[in-house]
Coordinates of C-alpha atoms in Angstrom, one line a residue:
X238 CA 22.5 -7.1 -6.8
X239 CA 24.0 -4.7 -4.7
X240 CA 27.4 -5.9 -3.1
X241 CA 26.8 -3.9 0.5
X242 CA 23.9 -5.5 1.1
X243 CA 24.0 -8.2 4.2
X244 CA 23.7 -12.2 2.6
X245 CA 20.5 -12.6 4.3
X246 CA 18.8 -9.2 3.3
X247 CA 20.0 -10.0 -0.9
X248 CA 18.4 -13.6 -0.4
X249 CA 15.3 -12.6 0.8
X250 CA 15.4 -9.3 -1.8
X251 CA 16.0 -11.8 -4.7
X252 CA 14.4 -14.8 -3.3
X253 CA 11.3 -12.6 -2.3
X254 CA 10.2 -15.6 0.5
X255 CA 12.4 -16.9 2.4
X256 CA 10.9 -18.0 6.4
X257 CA 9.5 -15.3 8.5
X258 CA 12.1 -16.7 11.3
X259 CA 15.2 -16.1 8.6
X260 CA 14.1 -13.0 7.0
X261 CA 11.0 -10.7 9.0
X262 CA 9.5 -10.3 12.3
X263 CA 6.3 -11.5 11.4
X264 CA 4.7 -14.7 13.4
X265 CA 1.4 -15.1 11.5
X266 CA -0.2 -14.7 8.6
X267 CA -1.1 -11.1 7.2
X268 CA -4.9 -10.6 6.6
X269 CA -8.3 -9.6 8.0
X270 CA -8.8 -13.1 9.9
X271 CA -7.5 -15.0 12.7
X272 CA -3.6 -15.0 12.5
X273 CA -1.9 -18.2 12.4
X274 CA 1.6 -19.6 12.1
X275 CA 3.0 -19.8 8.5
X276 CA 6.1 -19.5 6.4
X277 CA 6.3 -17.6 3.0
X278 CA 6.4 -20.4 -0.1
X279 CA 7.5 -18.6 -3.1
X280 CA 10.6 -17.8 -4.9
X281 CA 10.1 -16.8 -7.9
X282 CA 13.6 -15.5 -9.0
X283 CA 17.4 -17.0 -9.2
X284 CA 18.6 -16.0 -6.2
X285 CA 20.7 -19.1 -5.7
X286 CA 23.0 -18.9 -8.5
X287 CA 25.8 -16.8 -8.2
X288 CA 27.2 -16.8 -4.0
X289 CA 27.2 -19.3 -1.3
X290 CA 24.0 -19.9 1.2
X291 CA 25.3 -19.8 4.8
X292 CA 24.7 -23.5 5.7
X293 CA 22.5 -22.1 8.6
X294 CA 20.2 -20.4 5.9
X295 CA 20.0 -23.7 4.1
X296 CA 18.9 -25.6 7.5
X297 CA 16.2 -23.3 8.3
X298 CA 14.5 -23.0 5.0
X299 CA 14.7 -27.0 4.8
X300 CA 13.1 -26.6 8.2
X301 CA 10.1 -25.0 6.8
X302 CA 9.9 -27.2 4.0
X303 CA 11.2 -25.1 1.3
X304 CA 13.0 -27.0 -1.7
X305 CA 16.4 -25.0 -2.3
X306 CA 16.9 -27.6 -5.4
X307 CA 13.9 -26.9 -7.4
X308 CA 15.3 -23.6 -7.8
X309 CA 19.2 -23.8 -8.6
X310 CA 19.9 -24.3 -12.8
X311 CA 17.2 -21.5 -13.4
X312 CA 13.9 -23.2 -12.6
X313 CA 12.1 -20.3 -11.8
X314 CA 12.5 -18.6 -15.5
X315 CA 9.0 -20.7 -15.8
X316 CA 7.0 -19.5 -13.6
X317 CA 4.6 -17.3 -14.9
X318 CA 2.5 -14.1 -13.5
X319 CA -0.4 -16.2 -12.4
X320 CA 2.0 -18.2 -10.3
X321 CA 3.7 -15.5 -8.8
X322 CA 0.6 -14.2 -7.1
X323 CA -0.7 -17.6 -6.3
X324 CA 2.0 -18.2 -4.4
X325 CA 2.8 -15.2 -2.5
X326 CA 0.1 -16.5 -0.4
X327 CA 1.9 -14.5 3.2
X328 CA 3.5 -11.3 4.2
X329 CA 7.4 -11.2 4.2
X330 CA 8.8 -8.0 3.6
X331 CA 12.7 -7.9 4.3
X332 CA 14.0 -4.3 4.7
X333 CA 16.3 -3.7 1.2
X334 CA 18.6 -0.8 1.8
X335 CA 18.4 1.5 -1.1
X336 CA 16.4 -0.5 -3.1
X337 CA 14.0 2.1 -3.3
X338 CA 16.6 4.9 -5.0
X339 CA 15.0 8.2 -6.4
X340 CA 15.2 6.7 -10.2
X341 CA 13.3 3.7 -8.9
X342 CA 10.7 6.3 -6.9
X343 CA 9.8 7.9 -9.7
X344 CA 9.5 5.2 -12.6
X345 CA 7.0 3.1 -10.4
X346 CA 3.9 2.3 -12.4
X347 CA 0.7 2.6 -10.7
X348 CA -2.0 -0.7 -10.3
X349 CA -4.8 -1.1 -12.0
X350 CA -7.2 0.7 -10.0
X351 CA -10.0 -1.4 -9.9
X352 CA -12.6 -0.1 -12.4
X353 CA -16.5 -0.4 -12.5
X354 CA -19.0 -0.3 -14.7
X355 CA -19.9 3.3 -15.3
X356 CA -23.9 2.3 -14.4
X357 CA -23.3 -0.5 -11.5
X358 CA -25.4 0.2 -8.7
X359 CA -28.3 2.2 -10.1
X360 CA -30.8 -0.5 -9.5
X361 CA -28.7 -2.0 -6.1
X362 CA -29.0 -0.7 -3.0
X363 CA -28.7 3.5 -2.7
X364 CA -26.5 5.3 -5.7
X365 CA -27.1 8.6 -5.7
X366 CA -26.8 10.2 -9.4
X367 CA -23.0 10.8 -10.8
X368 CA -21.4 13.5 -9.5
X369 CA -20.0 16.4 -11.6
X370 CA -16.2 16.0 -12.2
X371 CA -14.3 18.1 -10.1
X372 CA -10.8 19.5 -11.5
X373 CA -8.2 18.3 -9.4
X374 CA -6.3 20.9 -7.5
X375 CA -2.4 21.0 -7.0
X376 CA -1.7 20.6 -3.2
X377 CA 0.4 23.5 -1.9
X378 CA 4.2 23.1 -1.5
X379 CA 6.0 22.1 0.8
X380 CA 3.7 19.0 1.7
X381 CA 5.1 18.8 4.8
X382 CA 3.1 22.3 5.7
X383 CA 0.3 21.6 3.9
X384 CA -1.0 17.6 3.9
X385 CA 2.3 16.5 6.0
X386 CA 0.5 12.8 6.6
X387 CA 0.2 12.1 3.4
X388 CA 3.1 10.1 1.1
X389 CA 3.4 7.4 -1.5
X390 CA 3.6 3.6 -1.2
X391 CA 6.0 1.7 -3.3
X392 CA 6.0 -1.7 -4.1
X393 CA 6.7 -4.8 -6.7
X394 CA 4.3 -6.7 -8.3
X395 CA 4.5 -9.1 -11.2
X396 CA 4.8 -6.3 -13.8
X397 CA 7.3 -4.2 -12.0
X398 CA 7.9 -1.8 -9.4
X399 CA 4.3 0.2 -9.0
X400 CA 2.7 3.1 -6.9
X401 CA -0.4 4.3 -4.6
X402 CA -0.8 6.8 -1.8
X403 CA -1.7 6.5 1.5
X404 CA -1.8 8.7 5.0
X405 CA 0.1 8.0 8.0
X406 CA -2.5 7.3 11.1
X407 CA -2.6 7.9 14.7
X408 CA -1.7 4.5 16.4
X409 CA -4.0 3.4 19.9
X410 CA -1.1 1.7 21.4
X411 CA 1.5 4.7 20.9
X412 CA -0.4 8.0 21.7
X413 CA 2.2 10.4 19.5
X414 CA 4.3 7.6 18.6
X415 CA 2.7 6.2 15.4
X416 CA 4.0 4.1 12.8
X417 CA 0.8 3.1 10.5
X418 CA -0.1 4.0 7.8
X419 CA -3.3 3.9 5.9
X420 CA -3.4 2.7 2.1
X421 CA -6.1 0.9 -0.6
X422 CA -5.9 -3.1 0.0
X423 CA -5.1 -3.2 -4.0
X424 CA -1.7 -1.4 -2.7
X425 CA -0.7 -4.4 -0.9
X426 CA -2.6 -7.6 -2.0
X427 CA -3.2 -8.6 -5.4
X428 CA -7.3 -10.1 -3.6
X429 CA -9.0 -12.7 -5.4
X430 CA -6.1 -13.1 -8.0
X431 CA -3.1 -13.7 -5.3
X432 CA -1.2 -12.6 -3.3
X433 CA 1.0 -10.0 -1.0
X434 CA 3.2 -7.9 -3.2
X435 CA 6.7 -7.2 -2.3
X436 CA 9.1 -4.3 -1.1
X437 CA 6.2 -2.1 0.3
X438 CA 7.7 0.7 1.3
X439 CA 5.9 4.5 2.7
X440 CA 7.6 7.5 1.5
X441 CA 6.1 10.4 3.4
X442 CA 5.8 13.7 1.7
X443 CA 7.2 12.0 -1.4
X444 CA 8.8 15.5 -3.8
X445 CA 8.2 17.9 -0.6
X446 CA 8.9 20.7 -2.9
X447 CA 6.4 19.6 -5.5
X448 CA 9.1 19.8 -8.4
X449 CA 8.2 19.1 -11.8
X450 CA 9.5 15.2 -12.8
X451 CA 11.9 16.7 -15.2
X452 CA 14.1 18.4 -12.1
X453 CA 13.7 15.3 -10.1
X454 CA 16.0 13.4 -13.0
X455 CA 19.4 12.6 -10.8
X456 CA 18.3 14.0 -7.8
X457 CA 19.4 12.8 -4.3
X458 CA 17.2 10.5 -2.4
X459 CA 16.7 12.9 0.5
X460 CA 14.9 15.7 -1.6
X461 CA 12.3 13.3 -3.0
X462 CA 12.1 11.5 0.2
X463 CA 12.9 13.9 3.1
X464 CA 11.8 12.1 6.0
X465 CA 13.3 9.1 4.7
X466 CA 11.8 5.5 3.6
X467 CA 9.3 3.0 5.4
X468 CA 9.7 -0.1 5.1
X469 CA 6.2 -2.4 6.2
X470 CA 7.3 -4.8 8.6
X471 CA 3.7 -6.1 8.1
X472 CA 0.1 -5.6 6.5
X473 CA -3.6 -6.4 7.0
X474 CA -6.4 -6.2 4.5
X475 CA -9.9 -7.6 4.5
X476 CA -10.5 -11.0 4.2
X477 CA -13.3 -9.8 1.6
X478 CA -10.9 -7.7 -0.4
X479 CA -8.5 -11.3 -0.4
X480 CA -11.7 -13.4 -1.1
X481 CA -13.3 -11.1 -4.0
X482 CA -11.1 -8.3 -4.7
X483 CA -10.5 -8.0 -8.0
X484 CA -9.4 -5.2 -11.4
X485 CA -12.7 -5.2 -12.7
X486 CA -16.2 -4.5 -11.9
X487 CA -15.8 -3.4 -8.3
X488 CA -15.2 -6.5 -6.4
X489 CA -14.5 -6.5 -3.4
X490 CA -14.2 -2.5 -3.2
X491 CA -16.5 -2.1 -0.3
X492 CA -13.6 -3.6 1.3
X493 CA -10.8 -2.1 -0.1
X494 CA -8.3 -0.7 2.6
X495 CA -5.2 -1.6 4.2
X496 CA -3.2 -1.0 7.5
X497 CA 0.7 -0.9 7.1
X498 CA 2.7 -1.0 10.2
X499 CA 6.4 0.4 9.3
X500 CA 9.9 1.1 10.7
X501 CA 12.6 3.3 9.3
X502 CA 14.9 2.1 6.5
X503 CA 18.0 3.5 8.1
X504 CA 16.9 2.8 11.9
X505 CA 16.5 5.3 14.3
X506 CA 14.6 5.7 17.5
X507 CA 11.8 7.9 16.2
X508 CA 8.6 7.1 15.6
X509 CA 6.7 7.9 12.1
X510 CA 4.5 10.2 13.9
X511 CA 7.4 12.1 15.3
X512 CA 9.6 12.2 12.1
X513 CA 6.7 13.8 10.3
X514 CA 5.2 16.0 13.1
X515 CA 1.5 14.6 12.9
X516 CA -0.9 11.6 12.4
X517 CA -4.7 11.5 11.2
X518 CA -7.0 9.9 13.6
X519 CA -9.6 7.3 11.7
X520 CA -13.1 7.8 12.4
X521 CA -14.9 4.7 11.9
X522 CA -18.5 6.3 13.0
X523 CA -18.5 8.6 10.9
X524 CA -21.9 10.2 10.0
X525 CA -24.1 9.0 7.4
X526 CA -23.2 9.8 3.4
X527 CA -25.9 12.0 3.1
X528 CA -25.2 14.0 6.5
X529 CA -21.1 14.7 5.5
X530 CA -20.5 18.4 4.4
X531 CA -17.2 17.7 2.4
X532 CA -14.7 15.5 2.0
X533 CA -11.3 15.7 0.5
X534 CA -9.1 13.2 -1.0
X535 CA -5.5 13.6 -1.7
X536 CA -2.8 11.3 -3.7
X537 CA -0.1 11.5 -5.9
X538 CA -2.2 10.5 -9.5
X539 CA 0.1 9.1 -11.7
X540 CA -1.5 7.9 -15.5
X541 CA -2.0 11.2 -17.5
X542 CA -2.4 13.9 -17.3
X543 CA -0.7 13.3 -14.4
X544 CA 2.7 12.1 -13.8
X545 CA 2.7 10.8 -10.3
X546 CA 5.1 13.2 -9.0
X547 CA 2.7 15.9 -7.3
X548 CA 0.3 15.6 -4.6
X549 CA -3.2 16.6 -5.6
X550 CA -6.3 17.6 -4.2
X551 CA -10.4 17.1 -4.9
X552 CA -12.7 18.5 -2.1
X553 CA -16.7 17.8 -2.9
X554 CA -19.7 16.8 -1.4
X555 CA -20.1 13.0 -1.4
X556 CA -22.6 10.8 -2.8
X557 CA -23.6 6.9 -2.0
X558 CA -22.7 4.3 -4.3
X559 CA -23.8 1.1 -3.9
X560 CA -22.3 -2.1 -5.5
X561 CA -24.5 -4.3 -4.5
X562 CA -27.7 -4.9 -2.2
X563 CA -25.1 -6.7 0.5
X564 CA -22.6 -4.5 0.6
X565 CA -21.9 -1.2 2.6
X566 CA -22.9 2.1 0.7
X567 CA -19.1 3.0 -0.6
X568 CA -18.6 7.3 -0.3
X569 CA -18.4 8.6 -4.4
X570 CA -17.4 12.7 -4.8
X571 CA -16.4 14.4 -8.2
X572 CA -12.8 14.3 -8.9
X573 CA -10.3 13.9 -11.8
X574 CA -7.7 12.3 -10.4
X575 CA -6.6 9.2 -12.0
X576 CA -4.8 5.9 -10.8
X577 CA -1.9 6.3 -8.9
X578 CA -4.4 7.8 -5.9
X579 CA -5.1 5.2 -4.8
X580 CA -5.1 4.3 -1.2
X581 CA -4.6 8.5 -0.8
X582 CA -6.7 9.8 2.4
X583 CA -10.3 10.8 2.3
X584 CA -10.5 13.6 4.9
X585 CA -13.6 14.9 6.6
X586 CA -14.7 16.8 10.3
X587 CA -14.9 13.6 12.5
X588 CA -17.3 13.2 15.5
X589 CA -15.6 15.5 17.5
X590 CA -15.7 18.0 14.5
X591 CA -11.8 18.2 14.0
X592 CA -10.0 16.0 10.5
X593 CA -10.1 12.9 10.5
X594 CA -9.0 10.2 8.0
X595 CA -12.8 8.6 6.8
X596 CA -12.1 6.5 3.7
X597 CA -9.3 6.1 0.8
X598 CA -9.5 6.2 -2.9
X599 CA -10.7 2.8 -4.1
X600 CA -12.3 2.8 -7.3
X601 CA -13.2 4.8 -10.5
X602 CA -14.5 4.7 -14.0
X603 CA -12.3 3.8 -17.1
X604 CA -12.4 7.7 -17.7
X605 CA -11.6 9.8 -15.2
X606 CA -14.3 12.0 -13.5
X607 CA -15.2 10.4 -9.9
X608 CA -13.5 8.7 -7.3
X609 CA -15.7 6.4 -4.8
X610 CA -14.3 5.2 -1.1
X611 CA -15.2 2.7 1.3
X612 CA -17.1 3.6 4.4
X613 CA -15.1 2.4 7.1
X614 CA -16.8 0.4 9.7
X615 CA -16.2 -3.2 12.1
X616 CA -14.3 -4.4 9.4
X617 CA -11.8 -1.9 9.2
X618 CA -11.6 -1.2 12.7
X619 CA -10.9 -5.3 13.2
X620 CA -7.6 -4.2 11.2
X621 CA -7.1 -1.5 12.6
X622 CA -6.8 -2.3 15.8
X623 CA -5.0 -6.2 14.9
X624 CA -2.2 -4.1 13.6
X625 CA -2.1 -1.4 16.4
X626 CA -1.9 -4.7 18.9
X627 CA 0.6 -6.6 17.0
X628 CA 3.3 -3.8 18.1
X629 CA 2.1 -3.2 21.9

């Protein structure tokens, strides 16, 4: 543990769950549904051993019915990954300065990207035939010029510190004064398996010089994260993507996006929007599969032969794919871009005919060749506009 960081922020860092009174500004439970009262219940490190818990600490986590005890002596070198997600059943998300150092940045892992069956949907619903791979393309350097709402989201899960992408968006309540950003919900919430992951941070125009990982080795933070880091003060999936999401076979992909509302690491009075100069407006009307001209998604791919450090770019003519007979018709285009996009910005003329943010990378086969999106619609606007209203 650091020794600058304040007593409450390394508690809730190691602790990962203290109360949303002690530790974030959150008064409700993160998700696609009604919002209620709650108080995070895990704690699945030592975080006790070692320095003294203000008394004050202690009484408010006893208020909230959290056993301190259970935990001193090392009790929680038992728990196991199943637990960990099981109980990280609500958002708390503590800013940890410096946590996310450059080293940190660029050894993050990416999920698993939820995979499906290279033949699910042909005989559900409306799947148009596979579409032709399409080589992903380098985006141009700087970012910032070139796809300056676009960054990386970091975060710990169970098997370490991982990655997606994700696209800062244009915020209802604060014309020019955004701070949301748009991601995958397998970015933020483990779905049918568990729970919130931790430490979600946005890093917008993550390696704005696009170096190669080998020059990024000891570099200072600023270069690989020039507008500085995001923390998410708080987060809101689908209820579907909690109730059904899952690694395998598509669940819950129809589903699968996120809203991230953040606020600057270091402080400061300026908005995301304004730090980075721009903000994608999300076009949930957009026009029927068949009727879009082009879309283009762009992330930061990070299994090979990729290495997570560059921002990359497919543009094709999208498909339908259809998961099931219940579901919404996802948006599938050619594209070789692996995981690690995830969550990344699907990009196509809204109704007004200017950009506009229309899905997010989702899901793709075990092999890389295609990339398929939700379609956003009710339930994504639902999210959309909980989070924009939560910050009024």
């Amino acid at each position: 543990m650091r020794p600058n960081r304040p007593v409450t922020a390394i508690l809730c860092a190691a602790a990962l769950a203290l109360t949303a009174a002690a530790c974030g500004p959150g008064d409700g439970e993160a998700g696609g549904g009604d919002a209620k009262p709650t108080v995070a219940a895990s704690l699945p490190s030592g975080a006790t051993d070692g320095f003294q818990i203000p008394q004050e600490l202690k009484d408010k986590l006893k208020q909230h019915g959290f056993d301190l005890e259970k935990w001193k002596g090392g009790a929680w070198k038992n728990w196991k990954k199943e637990d960990w997600l099981r109980e990280a059943g609500d958002y708390v998300n503590p800013i940890i300065e410096d946590l996310w150092d450059p080293d940190r940045m660029r050894d993050a892992e990416m999920p698993q990207r939820p995979a499906v069956d290279p033949d699910a949907g042909k005989d559900q619903g409306v799947t148009d035939p596979t579409p032709a791979p399409v080589a992903a393309k380098p985006a141009v350097a700087p970012y910032h010029s070139s796809v300056p709402a676009s960054g990386k989201v970091f975060f710990d899960g169970p098997e370490g510190s991982m990655v997606c992408s994700a696209t800062v968006v244009k915020d209802p309540a604060r014309p020019g004064k955004s701070n949301m950003v748009w991601t995958a919900g397998h970015c933020v919430h483990a779905g049918k398996a568990g729970g919130w992951y931790r430490n979600i941070a946005f890093v917008p125009s993550y390696n704005n010089a696009g170096k190669p990982a080998a020059e990024l080795k000891n570099a200072p933070r600023d270069q690989v994260a020039p507008y500085g880091v995001w923390w998410s003060d708080w987060a809101q999936t689908s209820n579907q993507w909690i109730a059904t999401g899952g690694p395998t076979g598509g669940a819950g992909a129809p589903y699968d996006f996120a809203v991230l509302h953040v606020t600057p690491e270091k402080g400061g009075t300026k908005s995301l929007e304004e730090t980075v100069g721009t903000a994608l407006p999300v076009e949930f009307n957009a026009p029927a599969v068949q009727k879009v001209a082009s879309i283009t998604a762009t992330g930061y791919p990070a299994a090979a032969p990729f290495d997570g450090q560059k921002a990359f770019q497919c543009t094709d003519k999208p498909g339908r794919l259809a998961l099931s007979q219940a579901d919404p018709v996802m948006y599938r285009i050619g594209c070789t871009m692996t995981g690690g996009s995830s969550g990344g910005g699907w990009v196509a003329a809204g109704a007004d005919g200017k950009p506009a943010l229309v899905s997010n990378t989702s899901i793709g086969p075990a092999k890389a060749g295609w990339l398929a999106g939700p379609r956003l619609g009710p339930e994504a606007k639902g999210i959309y506009d909980a989070v924009s209203g939560k910050f009024k």
